[in-house]
Coordinates of C-alpha atoms and ligand atoms in Angstrom, one line a residue:
X1 CA -25.2 -12.6 9.0
X2 CA -24.8 -8.8 8.7
X3 CA -21.6 -7.2 7.4
X4 CA -21.2 -3.5 8.2
X5 CA -18.4 -1.5 6.6
X6 CA -17.1 1.6 8.3
X7 CA -15.0 4.2 6.5
X8 CA -12.4 5.6 8.9
X9 CA -10.8 9.0 8.1
X10 CA -12.7 9.6 4.9
X11 CA -12.2 6.3 3.0
X12 CA -15.8 6.5 1.9
X13 CA -15.4 5.4 -1.7
X14 CA -13.4 2.4 -0.8
X15 CA -15.8 1.5 2.0
X16 CA -18.8 1.7 -0.4
X17 CA -17.0 -0.5 -2.9
X18 CA -16.1 -3.0 -0.2
X19 CA -19.7 -3.1 1.2
X20 CA -21.1 -3.7 -2.3
X21 CA -18.6 -6.5 -3.0
X22 CA -19.2 -8.1 0.5
X23 CA -23.0 -7.9 0.2
X24 CA -23.0 -5.6 3.3
X25 CA -23.9 -2.0 4.1
X26 CA -22.0 1.0 5.0
X27 CA -22.4 2.0 8.7
X28 CA -22.1 5.8 9.2
X29 CA -19.6 7.2 11.6
X30 CA -19.4 10.6 13.2
X31 CA -15.8 11.8 13.5
X32 CA -14.5 15.1 14.7
X33 CA -11.8 16.6 16.9
X34 CA -12.5 18.3 20.3
X35 CA -11.1 21.8 20.5
X36 CA -7.9 20.4 22.2
X37 CA -7.3 18.0 19.3
X38 CA -8.6 14.8 20.9
X39 CA -10.6 12.4 18.8
X40 CA -14.4 12.1 19.0
X41 CA -15.9 9.0 17.4
X42 CA -19.5 7.8 17.3
X43 CA -20.8 4.7 15.5
X44 CA -24.2 5.7 14.0
X45 CA -25.6 2.4 13.0
X46 CA -26.5 -0.9 14.7
X47 CA -23.5 -3.3 14.9
X48 CA -24.6 -5.8 17.6
X49 CA -23.9 -9.3 16.2
X50 CA -22.5 -7.8 13.0
X51 CA -19.2 -8.6 11.2
X52 CA -17.7 -5.2 11.1
X53 CA -15.0 -4.2 8.6
X54 CA -13.1 -0.9 9.1
X55 CA -11.6 0.6 6.0
X56 CA -8.8 3.2 6.1
X57 CA -6.3 4.7 3.8
X58 CA -3.3 4.8 6.1
X59 CA -1.8 8.0 4.8
X60 CA -1.2 10.1 6.8
X61 CA -1.2 7.2 9.2
X62 CA -0.8 8.4 12.8
X63 CA -4.2 10.0 13.4
X64 CA -5.9 7.0 11.8
X65 CA -4.1 4.6 14.1
X66 CA -5.8 6.3 17.1
X67 CA -9.2 6.1 15.4
X68 CA -8.8 2.4 14.6
X69 CA -7.8 1.5 18.1
X70 CA -10.6 3.5 19.7
X71 CA -13.2 2.2 17.2
X72 CA -12.3 -1.4 17.5
X73 CA -12.7 -1.1 21.3
X74 CA -16.1 0.6 20.9
X75 CA -17.4 -1.9 18.4
X76 CA -16.6 -4.8 20.7
X77 CA -18.4 -3.0 23.5
X78 CA -21.4 -2.4 21.1
X79 CA -21.5 -6.2 20.5
X80 CA -19.8 -6.6 17.1
X81 CA -19.1 -10.3 16.4
X82 CA -15.8 -9.5 14.7
X83 CA -13.8 -6.4 13.8
X84 CA -11.6 -6.7 10.7
X85 CA -9.4 -4.1 9.1
X86 CA -9.0 -3.4 5.4
X87 CA -6.1 -1.1 4.7
X88 CA -5.3 -1.0 0.9
X89 CA -1.9 0.6 1.9
X90 CA -0.2 -0.7 5.0
X91 CA 1.9 2.0 6.5
X92 CA 5.1 1.7 8.6
X93 CA 6.4 -1.4 6.7
X94 CA 9.7 0.1 5.6
X95 CA 11.4 0.5 8.9
X96 CA 11.8 -3.2 9.1
X97 CA 15.1 -3.3 11.1
X98 CA 17.2 -1.1 13.3
X99 CA 19.4 0.4 10.6
X100 CA 21.1 2.8 13.2
X101 CA 21.5 2.0 16.9
X102 CA 18.6 3.1 19.0
X103 CA 16.0 3.3 16.2
X104 CA 12.5 2.2 16.8
X105 CA 11.5 -0.7 14.5
X106 CA 8.2 0.8 13.8
X107 CA 6.9 -2.0 11.4
X108 CA 7.0 -4.4 14.4
X109 CA 5.5 -2.0 17.0
X110 CA 2.7 -0.9 14.5
X111 CA 1.9 -4.6 13.9
X112 CA 1.7 -5.3 17.6
X113 CA -0.7 -2.3 18.1
X114 CA -3.0 -3.3 15.3
X115 CA -2.9 -7.0 16.2
X116 CA -4.1 -6.2 19.7
X117 CA -7.1 -4.2 18.3
X118 CA -8.5 -6.0 15.3
X119 CA -9.4 -9.7 14.5
X120 CA -7.8 -9.7 11.0
X121 CA -6.2 -7.5 8.4
X122 CA -6.2 -7.4 4.6
X123 CA -4.0 -5.2 2.5
X124 CA -2.4 -4.9 -0.9
X125 CA 1.3 -5.6 -1.5
X126 CA 2.8 -4.5 1.8
X127 CA 6.5 -3.6 1.7
X128 CA 7.8 -7.0 2.7
X129 CA 11.5 -7.0 2.4
X130 CA 13.3 -8.0 5.6
X131 CA 10.1 -9.4 7.1
X132 CA 9.3 -12.5 5.0
X133 CA 5.6 -12.4 5.5
X134 CA 2.9 -10.4 7.4
X135 CA 2.6 -13.4 9.8
X136 CA 6.2 -12.6 10.9
X137 CA 5.0 -9.5 12.7
X138 CA 1.1 -9.6 12.8
X139 CA -0.3 -12.1 15.3
X140 CA -3.8 -11.9 13.8
X141 CA -4.6 -13.4 10.3
X142 CA -3.3 -11.0 7.7
X143 CA -3.7 -11.4 3.9
X144 CA -1.6 -9.6 1.4
X145 CA -3.3 -9.2 -2.0
X146 CA -0.9 -9.1 -4.9
X147 CA -1.2 -6.2 -7.4
X148 CA 0.9 -8.0 -10.0
X149 CA -2.0 -9.6 -11.9
X150 CA -3.7 -6.2 -12.3
X151 CA -0.5 -4.4 -13.2
X152 CA 0.4 -7.1 -15.7
X153 CA -3.1 -6.8 -17.3
X154 CA -2.5 -3.0 -17.6
X155 CA 0.9 -3.6 -19.3
X156 CA -0.5 -6.2 -21.7
X157 CA -3.2 -3.8 -22.8
X158 CA -1.2 -0.5 -22.8
X159 CA 2.5 -1.3 -23.5
X160 CA 2.5 -4.9 -24.7
X161 CA 6.2 -4.8 -25.9
X162 CA 7.4 -3.4 -22.6
X163 CA 10.6 -4.2 -20.7
X164 CA 9.5 -4.1 -17.0
X165 CA 12.1 -2.3 -14.9
X166 CA 12.4 -2.2 -11.1
X167 CA 14.7 0.4 -9.5
X168 CA 16.1 -1.8 -6.8
X169 CA 16.3 -5.3 -5.4
X170 CA 13.3 -4.7 -3.2
X171 CA 11.1 -4.2 -6.2
X172 CA 12.5 -7.4 -7.7
X173 CA 9.6 -9.5 -6.3
X174 CA 7.0 -7.3 -8.0
X175 CA 9.0 -6.9 -11.2
X176 CA 9.6 -10.6 -11.7
X177 CA 6.0 -11.5 -11.2
X178 CA 4.6 -8.6 -13.3
X179 CA 7.1 -9.4 -16.1
X180 CA 6.1 -13.1 -16.0
X181 CA 2.4 -12.4 -16.1
X182 CA 2.7 -9.8 -18.8
X183 CA 5.0 -12.0 -20.9
X184 CA 7.8 -9.4 -20.9
X185 CA 11.4 -9.3 -19.9
X186 CA 12.1 -7.9 -16.4
X187 CA 15.3 -6.2 -15.1
X188 CA 16.1 -4.6 -11.7
X189 CA 18.7 -2.1 -10.7
X190 CA 20.6 -2.0 -7.4
X191 CA 19.8 1.0 -5.2
X192 CA 22.0 2.6 -2.6
X193 CA 20.1 5.0 -0.4
X194 CA 22.2 7.7 1.2
X195 CA 19.3 9.7 2.7
X196 CA 15.5 10.4 2.3
X197 CA 16.2 12.3 -1.0
X198 CA 19.5 10.9 -2.0
X199 CA 19.7 7.6 -3.9
X200 CA 22.1 6.0 -6.4
X201 CA 21.1 3.2 -8.7
X202 CA 23.5 0.8 -10.5
X203 CA 22.1 -0.9 -13.6
X204 CA 23.0 -4.0 -15.5
X205 CA 23.9 -3.5 -19.2
X206 CA 20.7 -2.2 -20.8
X207 CA 21.8 -2.2 -24.4
X208 CA 19.8 -5.4 -25.3
X209 CA 16.6 -3.5 -24.4
X210 CA 17.2 -0.3 -26.4
X211 CA 14.3 0.4 -28.6
X212 CA 11.8 -1.3 -26.3
X213 CA 9.6 0.9 -24.1
X214 CA 10.5 0.6 -20.4
X215 CA 7.8 0.4 -17.8
X216 CA 9.2 1.3 -14.4
X217 CA 7.4 -0.6 -11.6
X218 CA 7.8 0.1 -7.8
X219 CA 5.7 -0.6 -4.8
X220 CA 5.9 2.9 -3.3
X221 CA 6.5 6.4 -4.5
X222 CA 7.1 8.8 -1.5
X223 CA 9.7 11.5 -2.2
X224 CA 9.8 10.3 -5.8
X225 CA 13.6 10.3 -5.6
X226 CA 13.9 6.5 -6.4
X227 CA 11.9 6.8 -9.6
X228 CA 13.5 10.2 -10.6
X229 CA 17.0 8.6 -10.3
X230 CA 15.8 5.5 -12.2
X231 CA 14.4 7.6 -15.0
X232 CA 17.7 9.5 -15.3
X233 CA 19.7 6.2 -15.3
X234 CA 17.5 4.6 -18.0
X235 CA 17.8 7.7 -20.1
X236 CA 21.6 7.8 -19.8
X237 CA 21.6 4.2 -21.3
X238 CA 19.3 5.1 -24.1
X239 CA 16.1 3.5 -22.7
X240 CA 12.8 5.4 -23.1
X241 CA 10.5 5.2 -20.1
X242 CA 6.9 4.7 -21.5
X243 CA 5.3 4.7 -18.0
X244 CA 5.9 4.5 -14.3
X245 CA 3.5 2.2 -12.5
X246 CA 3.3 2.4 -8.7
X247 CA 1.3 0.3 -6.3
X248 CA 1.0 2.9 -3.5
X249 CA 1.3 6.5 -4.5
X250 CA 2.1 8.5 -1.4
X251 CA 3.5 11.4 -3.4
X252 CA 5.1 13.4 -0.6
X253 CA 5.4 17.2 -1.3
X254 CA 6.1 17.8 -5.0
X255 CA 7.0 14.2 -5.9
X256 CA 4.5 14.0 -8.8
X257 CA 5.8 17.2 -10.4
X258 CA 9.4 16.1 -9.9
X259 CA 8.6 12.9 -11.6
X260 CA 7.0 14.6 -14.5
X261 CA 10.0 16.9 -14.9
X262 CA 12.2 13.9 -14.9
X263 CA 10.3 12.5 -17.9
X264 CA 7.6 10.3 -16.4
X265 CA 5.1 11.2 -19.1
X266 CA 2.7 8.5 -17.9
X267 CA 2.3 8.0 -14.2
X268 CA -0.2 5.2 -13.2
X269 CA -1.1 4.1 -9.7
X270 CA -3.1 1.3 -8.1
X271 CA -6.2 2.6 -6.3
X272 CA -4.9 1.9 -2.8
X273 CA -4.9 5.6 -1.8
X274 CA -7.1 8.4 -3.0
X275 CA -5.5 10.0 -6.0
X276 CA -6.6 13.1 -7.9
X277 CA -6.2 13.0 -11.7
X278 CA -4.0 10.0 -12.1
X279 CA -5.0 6.9 -14.1
X280 CA -5.8 4.0 -11.7
X281 CA -5.4 0.3 -11.8
X282 CA -8.1 -1.4 -9.8
X283 CA -7.2 -3.7 -6.9
X284 CA -10.1 -3.2 -4.6
X285 CA -12.1 -6.1 -6.0
X286 CA -9.3 -8.5 -5.1
X287 CA -9.0 -6.9 -1.7
X288 CA -12.8 -7.5 -1.1
X289 CA -12.3 -11.1 -2.0
X290 CA -9.5 -11.4 0.6
X291 CA -11.7 -9.7 3.2
X292 CA -14.5 -12.2 2.5
X293 CA -12.1 -15.1 3.1
X294 CA -11.0 -13.6 6.4
X295 CA -14.6 -12.8 7.6
X296 CA -16.0 -16.3 6.9
X297 CA -14.2 -18.4 9.5
X298 CA -15.5 -16.2 12.3
X299 CA -19.1 -16.4 11.1
X300 CA -19.5 -19.9 12.7
Ligands
R5P401 C1 11.8 1.1 -0.9 O1 12.8 0.6 -1.3 C2 10.6 1.2 -1.8 O2 10.4 0.0 -2.6 C3 10.5 2.4 -2.7 O3 11.5 2.3 -3.7 C4 10.8 3.7 -1.9 O4 10.0 3.7 -0.7 C5 10.5 4.9 -2.7 O5 10.7 6.0 -1.9 P1 11.0 7.4 -2.5 O6 10.0 7.8 -3.5 O7 11.1 8.4 -1.4 O8 12.4 7.3 -3.2

């Protein structure tokens, strides 16, 4: 049984790690754009009869979707036994309903597109809020690896007396689990989003936690506005934020700088996306174990 791991769109480090964990090898890929912008892809290794795992950091996502669809097709034509997809960050999960009339529910459409192309999918903590599980929208087997154990280990080691704080109800699922595993109290605010960069957060009474270092935990930082507003709210109630821990650091535009200016002295991210210069919490080992579980049933 041969496992070949292909890095799509430059996910080379993650692909090498996955290949090592899965006892497979990296299969090189030639990727470029034609002068008109169309995608050129060429699989440079043998994949006939192999279990192939595509690895991609889905940010920015749209060009990678095209590559994944084309590659999955090509790999089947080249005789791959299965084509799985490991995406440490699963994009398009936040548009999980039609908030305004006429909007595209992109989480569902994206899931349909990927489910038509690959045999299975593994990811880390997708933004499941109004969709109860990946199986609600993905028709292929899809595993969501929790980051809470790794984040809780980090908190126990670095800020053992923390109070774990989530900025909104959506983060409650991560905050509760991280707090339980770290043996710390956990609290969440209630967020009202008025626009991409305009949010309000209402907090429960925080006086009981004054004097304890707060660790803000959220699944995604994009514009950074949620965490900036949370830091301001905590500060106003006399709580000191010791760290912000984020599963998927998208950091649109100047988000990292805005967070630092708002008092996020310690910004830590899980290694689901390539990050320069930030401390990382490792979740790729757990992701490789999930991939191994998904590969096995198709090996016969
Ligand atoms: C949504 O509620 C997520 O859990 C995050 O809180 C949100 O995506 C963060 O986005 P931003 O950094 O743009 O406020």
